[in-house]
PDB file of C-alpha atoms in Angstrom:
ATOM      1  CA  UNK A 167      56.377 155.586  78.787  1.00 61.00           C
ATOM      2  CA  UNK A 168      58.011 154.886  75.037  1.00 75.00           C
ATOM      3  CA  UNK A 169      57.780 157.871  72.558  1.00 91.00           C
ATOM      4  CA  UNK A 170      56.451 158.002  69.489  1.00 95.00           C
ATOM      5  CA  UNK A 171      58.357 155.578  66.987  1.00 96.00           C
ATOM      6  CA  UNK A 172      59.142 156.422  63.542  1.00 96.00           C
ATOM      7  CA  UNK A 173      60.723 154.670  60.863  1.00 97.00           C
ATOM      8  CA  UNK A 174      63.189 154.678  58.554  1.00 96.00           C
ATOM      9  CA  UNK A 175      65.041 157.908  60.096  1.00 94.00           C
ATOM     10  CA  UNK A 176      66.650 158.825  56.614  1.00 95.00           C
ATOM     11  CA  UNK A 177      65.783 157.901  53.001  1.00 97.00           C
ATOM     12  CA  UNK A 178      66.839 159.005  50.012  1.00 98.00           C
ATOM     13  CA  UNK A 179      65.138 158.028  46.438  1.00 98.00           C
ATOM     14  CA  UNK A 180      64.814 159.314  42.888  1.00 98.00           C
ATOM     15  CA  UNK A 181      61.812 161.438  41.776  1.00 97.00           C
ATOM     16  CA  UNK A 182      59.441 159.211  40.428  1.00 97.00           C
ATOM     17  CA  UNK A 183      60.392 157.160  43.052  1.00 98.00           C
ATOM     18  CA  UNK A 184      57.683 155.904  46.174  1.00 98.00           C
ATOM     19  CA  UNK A 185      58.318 155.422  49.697  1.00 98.00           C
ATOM     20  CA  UNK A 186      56.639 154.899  52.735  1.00 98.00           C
ATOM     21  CA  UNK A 187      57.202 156.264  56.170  1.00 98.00           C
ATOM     22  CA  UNK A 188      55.889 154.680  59.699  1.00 97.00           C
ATOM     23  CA  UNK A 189      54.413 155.483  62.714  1.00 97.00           C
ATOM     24  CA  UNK A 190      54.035 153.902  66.103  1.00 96.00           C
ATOM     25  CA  UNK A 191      52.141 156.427  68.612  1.00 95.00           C
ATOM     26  CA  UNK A 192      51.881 156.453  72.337  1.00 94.00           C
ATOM     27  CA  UNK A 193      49.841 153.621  73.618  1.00 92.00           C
ATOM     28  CA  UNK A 194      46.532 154.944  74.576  1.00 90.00           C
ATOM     29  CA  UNK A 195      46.665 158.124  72.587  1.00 92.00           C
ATOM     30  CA  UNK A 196      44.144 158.281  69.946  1.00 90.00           C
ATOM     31  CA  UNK A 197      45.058 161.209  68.066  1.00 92.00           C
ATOM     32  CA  UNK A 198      47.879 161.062  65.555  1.00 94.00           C
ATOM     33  CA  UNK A 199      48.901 163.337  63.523  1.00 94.00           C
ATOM     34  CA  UNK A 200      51.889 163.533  60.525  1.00 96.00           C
ATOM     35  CA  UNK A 201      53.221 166.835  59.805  1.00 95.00           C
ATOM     36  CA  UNK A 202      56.169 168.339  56.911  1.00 96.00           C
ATOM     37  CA  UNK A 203      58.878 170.369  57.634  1.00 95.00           C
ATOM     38  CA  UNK A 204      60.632 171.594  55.038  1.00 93.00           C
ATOM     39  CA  UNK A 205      64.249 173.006  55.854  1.00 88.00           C
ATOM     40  CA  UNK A 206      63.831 176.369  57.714  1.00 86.00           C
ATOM     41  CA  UNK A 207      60.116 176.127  58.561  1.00 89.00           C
ATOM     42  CA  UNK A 208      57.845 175.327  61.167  1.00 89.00           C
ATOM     43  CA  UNK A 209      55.692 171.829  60.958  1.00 92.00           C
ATOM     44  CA  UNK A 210      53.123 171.986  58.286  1.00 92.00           C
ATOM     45  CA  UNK A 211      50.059 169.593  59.371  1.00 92.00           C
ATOM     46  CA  UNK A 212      49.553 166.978  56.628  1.00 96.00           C
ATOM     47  CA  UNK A 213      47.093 164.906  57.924  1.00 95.00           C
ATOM     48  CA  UNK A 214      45.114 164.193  61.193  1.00 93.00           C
ATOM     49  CA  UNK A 215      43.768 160.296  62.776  1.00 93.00           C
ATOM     50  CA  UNK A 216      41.188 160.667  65.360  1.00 91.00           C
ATOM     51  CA  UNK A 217      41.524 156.570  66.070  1.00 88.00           C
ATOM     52  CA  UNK A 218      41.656 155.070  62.671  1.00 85.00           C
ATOM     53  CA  UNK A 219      39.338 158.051  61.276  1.00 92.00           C
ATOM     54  CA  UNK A 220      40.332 161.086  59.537  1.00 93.00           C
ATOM     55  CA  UNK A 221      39.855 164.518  61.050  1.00 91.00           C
ATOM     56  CA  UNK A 222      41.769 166.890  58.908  1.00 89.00           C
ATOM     57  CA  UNK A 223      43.483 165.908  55.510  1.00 93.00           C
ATOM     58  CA  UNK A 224      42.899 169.525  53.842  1.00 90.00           C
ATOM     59  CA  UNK A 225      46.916 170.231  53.370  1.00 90.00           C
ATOM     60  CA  UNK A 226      47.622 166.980  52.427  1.00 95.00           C
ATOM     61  CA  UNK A 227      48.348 166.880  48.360  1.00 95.00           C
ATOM     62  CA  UNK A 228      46.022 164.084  47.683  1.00 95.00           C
ATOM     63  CA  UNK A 229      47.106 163.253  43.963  1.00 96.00           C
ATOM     64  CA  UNK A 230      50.611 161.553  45.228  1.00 97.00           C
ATOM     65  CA  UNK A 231      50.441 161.382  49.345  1.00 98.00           C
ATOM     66  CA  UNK A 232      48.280 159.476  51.151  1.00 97.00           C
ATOM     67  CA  UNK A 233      48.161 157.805  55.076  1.00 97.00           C
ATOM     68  CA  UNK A 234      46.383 155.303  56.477  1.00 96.00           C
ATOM     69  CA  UNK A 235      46.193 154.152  60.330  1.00 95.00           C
ATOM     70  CA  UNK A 236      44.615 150.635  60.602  1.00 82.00           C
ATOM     71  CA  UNK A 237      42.754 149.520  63.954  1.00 84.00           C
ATOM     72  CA  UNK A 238      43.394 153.072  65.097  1.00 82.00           C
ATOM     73  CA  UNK A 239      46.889 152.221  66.229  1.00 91.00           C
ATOM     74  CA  UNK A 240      49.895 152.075  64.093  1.00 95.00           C
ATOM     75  CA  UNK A 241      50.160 154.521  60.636  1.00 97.00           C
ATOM     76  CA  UNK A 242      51.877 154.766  57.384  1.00 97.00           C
ATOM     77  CA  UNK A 243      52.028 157.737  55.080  1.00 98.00           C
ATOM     78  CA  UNK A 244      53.166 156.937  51.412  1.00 98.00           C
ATOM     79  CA  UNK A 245      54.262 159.420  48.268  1.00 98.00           C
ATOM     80  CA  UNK A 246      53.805 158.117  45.260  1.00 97.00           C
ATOM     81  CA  UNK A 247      55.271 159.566  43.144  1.00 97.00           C
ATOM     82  CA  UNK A 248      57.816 161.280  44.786  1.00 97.00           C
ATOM     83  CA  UNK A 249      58.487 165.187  43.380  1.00 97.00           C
ATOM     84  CA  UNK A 250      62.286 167.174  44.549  1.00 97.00           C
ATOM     85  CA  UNK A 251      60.252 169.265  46.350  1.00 96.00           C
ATOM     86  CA  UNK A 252      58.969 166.792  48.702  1.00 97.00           C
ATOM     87  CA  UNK A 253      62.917 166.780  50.586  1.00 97.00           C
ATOM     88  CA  UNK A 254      61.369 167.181  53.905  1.00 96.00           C
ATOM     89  CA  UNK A 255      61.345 165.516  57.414  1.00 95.00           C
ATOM     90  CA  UNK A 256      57.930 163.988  58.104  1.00 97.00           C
ATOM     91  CA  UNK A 257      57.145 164.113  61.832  1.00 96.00           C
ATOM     92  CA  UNK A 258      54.557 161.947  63.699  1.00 96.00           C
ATOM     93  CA  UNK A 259      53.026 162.902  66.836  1.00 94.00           C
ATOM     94  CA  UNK A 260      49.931 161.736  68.946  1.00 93.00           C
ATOM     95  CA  UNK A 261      48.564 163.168  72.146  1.00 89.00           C
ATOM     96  CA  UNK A 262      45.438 162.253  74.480  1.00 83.00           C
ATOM     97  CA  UNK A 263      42.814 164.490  74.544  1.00 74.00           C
ATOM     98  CA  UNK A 264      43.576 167.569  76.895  1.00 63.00           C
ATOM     99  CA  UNK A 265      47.162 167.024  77.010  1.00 71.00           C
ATOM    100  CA  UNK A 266      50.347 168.169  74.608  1.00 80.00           C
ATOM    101  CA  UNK A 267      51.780 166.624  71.776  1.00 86.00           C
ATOM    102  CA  UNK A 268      54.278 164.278  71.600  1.00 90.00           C
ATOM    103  CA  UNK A 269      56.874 164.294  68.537  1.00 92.00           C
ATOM    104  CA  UNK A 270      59.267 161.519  66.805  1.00 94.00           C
ATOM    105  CA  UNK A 271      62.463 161.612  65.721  1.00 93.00           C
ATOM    106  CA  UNK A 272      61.002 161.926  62.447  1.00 94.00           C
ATOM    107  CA  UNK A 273      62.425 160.609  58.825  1.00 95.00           C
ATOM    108  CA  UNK A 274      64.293 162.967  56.553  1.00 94.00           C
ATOM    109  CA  UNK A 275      63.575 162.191  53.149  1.00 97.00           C
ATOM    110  CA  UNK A 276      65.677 163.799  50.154  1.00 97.00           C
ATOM    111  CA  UNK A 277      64.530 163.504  46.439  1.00 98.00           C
ATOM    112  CA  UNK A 278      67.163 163.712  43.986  1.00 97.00           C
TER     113      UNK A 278
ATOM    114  CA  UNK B 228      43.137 181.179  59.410  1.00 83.00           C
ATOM    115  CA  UNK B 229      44.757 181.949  62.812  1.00 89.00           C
ATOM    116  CA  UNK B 230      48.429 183.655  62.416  1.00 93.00           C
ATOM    117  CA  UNK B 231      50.916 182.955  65.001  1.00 95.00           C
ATOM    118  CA  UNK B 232      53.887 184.774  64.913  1.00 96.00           C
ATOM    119  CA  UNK B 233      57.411 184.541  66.787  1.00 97.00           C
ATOM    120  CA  UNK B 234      59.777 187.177  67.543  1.00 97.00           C
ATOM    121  CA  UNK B 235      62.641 187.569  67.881  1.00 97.00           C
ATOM    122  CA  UNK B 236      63.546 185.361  64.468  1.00 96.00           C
ATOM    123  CA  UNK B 237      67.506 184.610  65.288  1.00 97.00           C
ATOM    124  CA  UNK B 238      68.878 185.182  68.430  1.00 97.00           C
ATOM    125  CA  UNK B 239      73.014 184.916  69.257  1.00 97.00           C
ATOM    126  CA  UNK B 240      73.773 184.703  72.995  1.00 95.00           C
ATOM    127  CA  UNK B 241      77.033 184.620  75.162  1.00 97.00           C
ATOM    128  CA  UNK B 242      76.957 181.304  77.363  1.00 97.00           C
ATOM    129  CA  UNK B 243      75.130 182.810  80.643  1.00 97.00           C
ATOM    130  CA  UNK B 244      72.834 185.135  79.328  1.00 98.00           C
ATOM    131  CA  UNK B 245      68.916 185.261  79.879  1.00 97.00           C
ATOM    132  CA  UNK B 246      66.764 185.705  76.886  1.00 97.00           C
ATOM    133  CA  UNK B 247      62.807 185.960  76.167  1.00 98.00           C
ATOM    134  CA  UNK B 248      61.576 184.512  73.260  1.00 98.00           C
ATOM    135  CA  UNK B 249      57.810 186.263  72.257  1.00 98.00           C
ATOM    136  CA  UNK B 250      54.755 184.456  71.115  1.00 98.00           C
ATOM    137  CA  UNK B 251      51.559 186.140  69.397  1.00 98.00           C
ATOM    138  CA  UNK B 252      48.602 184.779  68.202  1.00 96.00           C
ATOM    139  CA  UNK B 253      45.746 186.489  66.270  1.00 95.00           C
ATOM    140  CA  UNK B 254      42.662 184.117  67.964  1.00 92.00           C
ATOM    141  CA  UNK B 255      41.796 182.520  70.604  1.00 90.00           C
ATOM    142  CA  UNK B 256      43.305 178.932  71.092  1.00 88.00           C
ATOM    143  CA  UNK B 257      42.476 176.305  73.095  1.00 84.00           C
ATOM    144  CA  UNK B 258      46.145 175.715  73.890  1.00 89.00           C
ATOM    145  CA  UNK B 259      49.402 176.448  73.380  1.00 94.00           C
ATOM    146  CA  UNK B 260      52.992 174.488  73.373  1.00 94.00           C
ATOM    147  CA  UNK B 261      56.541 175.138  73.444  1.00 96.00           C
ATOM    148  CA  UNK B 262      59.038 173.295  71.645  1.00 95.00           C
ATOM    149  CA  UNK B 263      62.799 173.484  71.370  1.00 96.00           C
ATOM    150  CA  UNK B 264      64.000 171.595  67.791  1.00 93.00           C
ATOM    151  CA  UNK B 265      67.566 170.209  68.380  1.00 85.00           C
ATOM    152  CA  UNK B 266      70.582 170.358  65.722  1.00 80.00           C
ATOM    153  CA  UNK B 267      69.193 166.849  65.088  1.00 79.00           C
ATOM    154  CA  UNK B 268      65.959 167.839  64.027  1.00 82.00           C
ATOM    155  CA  UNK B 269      64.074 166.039  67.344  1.00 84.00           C
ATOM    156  CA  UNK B 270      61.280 168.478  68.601  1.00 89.00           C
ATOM    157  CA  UNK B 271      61.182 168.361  72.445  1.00 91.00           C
ATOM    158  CA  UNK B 272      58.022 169.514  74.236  1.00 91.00           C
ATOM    159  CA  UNK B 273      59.179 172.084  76.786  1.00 95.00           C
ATOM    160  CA  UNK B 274      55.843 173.329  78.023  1.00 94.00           C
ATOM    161  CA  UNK B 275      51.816 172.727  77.281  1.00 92.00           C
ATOM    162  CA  UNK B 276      50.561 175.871  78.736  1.00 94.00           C
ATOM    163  CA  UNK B 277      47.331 177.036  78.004  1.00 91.00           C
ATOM    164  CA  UNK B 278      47.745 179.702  80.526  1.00 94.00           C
ATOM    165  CA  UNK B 279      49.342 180.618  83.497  1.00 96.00           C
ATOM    166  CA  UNK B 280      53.195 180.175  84.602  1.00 97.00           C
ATOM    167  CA  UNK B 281      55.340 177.155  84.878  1.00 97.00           C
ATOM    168  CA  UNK B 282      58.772 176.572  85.641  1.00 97.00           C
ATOM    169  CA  UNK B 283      61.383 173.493  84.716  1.00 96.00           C
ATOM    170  CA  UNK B 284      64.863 174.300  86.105  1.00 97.00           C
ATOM    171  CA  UNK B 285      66.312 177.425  83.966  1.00 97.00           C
ATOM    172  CA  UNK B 286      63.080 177.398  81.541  1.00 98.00           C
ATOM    173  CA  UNK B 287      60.037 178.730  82.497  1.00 98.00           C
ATOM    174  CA  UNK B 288      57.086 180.165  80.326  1.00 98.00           C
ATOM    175  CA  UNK B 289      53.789 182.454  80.459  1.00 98.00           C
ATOM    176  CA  UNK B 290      50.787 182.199  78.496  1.00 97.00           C
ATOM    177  CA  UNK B 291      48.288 185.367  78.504  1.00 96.00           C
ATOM    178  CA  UNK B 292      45.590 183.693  76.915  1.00 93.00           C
ATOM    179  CA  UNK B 293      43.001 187.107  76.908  1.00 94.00           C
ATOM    180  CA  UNK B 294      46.103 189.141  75.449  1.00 96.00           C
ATOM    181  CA  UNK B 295      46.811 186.189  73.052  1.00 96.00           C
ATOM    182  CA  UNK B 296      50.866 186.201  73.506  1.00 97.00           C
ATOM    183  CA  UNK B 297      53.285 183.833  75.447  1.00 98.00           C
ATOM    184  CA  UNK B 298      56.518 183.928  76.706  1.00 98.00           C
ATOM    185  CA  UNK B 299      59.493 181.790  76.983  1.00 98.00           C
ATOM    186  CA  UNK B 300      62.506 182.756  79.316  1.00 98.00           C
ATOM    187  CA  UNK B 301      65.308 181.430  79.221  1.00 97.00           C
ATOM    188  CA  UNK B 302      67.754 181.521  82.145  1.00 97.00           C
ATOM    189  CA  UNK B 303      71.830 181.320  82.165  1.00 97.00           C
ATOM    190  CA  UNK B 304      71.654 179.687  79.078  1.00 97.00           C
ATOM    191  CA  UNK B 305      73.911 176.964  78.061  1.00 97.00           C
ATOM    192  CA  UNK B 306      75.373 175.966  74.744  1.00 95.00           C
ATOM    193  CA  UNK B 307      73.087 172.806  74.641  1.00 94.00           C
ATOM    194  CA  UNK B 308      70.294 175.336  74.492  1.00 95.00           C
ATOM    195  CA  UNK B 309      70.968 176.235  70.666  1.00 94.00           C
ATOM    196  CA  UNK B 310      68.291 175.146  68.538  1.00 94.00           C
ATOM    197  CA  UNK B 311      65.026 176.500  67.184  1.00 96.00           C
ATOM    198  CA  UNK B 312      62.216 177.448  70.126  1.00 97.00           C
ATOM    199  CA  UNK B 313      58.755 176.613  68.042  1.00 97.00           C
ATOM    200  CA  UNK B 314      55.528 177.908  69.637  1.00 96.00           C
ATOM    201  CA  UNK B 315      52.357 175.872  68.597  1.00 94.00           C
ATOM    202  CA  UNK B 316      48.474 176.750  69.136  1.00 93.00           C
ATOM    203  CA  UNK B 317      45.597 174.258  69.342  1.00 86.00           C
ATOM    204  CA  UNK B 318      42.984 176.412  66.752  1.00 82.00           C
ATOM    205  CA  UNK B 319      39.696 174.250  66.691  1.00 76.00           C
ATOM    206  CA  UNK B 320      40.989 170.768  65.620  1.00 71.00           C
ATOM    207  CA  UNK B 321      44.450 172.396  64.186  1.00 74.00           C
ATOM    208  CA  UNK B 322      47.534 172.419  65.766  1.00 80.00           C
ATOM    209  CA  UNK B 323      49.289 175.743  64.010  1.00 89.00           C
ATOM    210  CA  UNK B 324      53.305 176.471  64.801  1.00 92.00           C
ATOM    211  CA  UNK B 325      54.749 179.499  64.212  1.00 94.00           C
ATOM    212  CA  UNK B 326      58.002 180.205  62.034  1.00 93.00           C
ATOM    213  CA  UNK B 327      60.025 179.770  64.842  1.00 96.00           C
ATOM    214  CA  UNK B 328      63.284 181.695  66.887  1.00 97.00           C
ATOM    215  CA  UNK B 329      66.465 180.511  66.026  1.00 96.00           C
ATOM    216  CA  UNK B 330      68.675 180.662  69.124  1.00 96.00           C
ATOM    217  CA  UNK B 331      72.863 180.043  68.916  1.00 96.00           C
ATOM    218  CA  UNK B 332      74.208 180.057  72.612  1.00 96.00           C
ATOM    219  CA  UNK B 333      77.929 180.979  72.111  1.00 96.00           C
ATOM    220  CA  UNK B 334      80.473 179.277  74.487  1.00 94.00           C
TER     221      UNK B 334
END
């Protein structure tokens, strides 16, 4: 089966800047789920889709990030605006119910 | 929240070596995954393992769920194997990793 898709793989903007990042899960898996990893630290869950509804959004800084994921498939996270301390790699995963997690590549965004 | 903690943190290995990497968690979880993170940043699910023992070629892993700890062992380890081993626990609807072992397999 294909992964999970991600795109751009790099980007690099000014503060102030916005950007968007997207996601393409496994077919069939209805959970998806964008985390932050900040260099030298494990995943940091920003948000969680339960189809195109959202389950968990508590660590995601709502006053310049936000995600949508339209007809429960396909998702995009924005920042707007971007902050230096935002230089991260955002990871997408999705996973069916009673099985693991599957990762992307991931984009690796740096704010300068 | 639930704490999930790794041990050891860094890890330096001759090419050929075994190692056991340590997972502890302070709740019950509904499950648990390993990951290895590649110098490229791509995590790679090694095991979902809830419980119980499974083995894939020189990897193989243990989860004691009612002692709330897993282990990873790795066997004649190989320079590809350098990374950083992540351990991740399903806690209600979160999915919580810990901070990670970094492992450097020297040739």
């Amino acid at each position: 089966e294909a992964g999970v898709a991600q795109s751009p793989r790099y980007k690099i903007i000014e503060k102030r800047q916005s950007v968007a990042f997207w996601c393409n899960p496994i077919s069939g898996h209805a959970t998806l789920y964008w985390y932050q990893q900040i260099l030298g630290q494990g995943p940091k869950l920003l948000i969680q889709f339960q189809n195109n509804g959202v389950v968990d959004d508590s660590q995601l800084p709502k006053d310049r990030f936000s995600a949508e994921r339209l007809k429960g498939v396909d998702s995009t996270l924005k920042i707007q605006p971007a902050k230096l301390e935002d230089s991260a790699v955002y990871l997408c995963a999705s996973s069916l119910e009673g099985n693991g997690y599957t990762f992307g590549s991931g984009t690796r965004l740096t704010v300068v | 929240g639930i704490q999930v903690e790794q041990s050891p943190p860094d890890l330096i290995l001759q090419e050929g070596a075994n190692s056991t990497l340590r997972c502890n968690f302070s709740d019950s979880v509904n499950n648990l995954q390993w990951f290895h993170q590649n110098p490229w940043g791509q995590l790679i699910n090694l095991f979902y393992i809830p419980s119980g023992t499974k083995q894939n070629g020189r990897l193989s892993a243990t989860t004691v769920a009612t002692e709330r700890y897993s282990l990873l062992y790795i066997s004649s380890s190989q320079t590809t194997d350098s990374g950083v081993y992540f351990c991740a626990v399903n806690y209600g609807q979160n999915f919580v990793f810990g901070p990670g072992t970094r492992l450097s397999v020297l040739p």
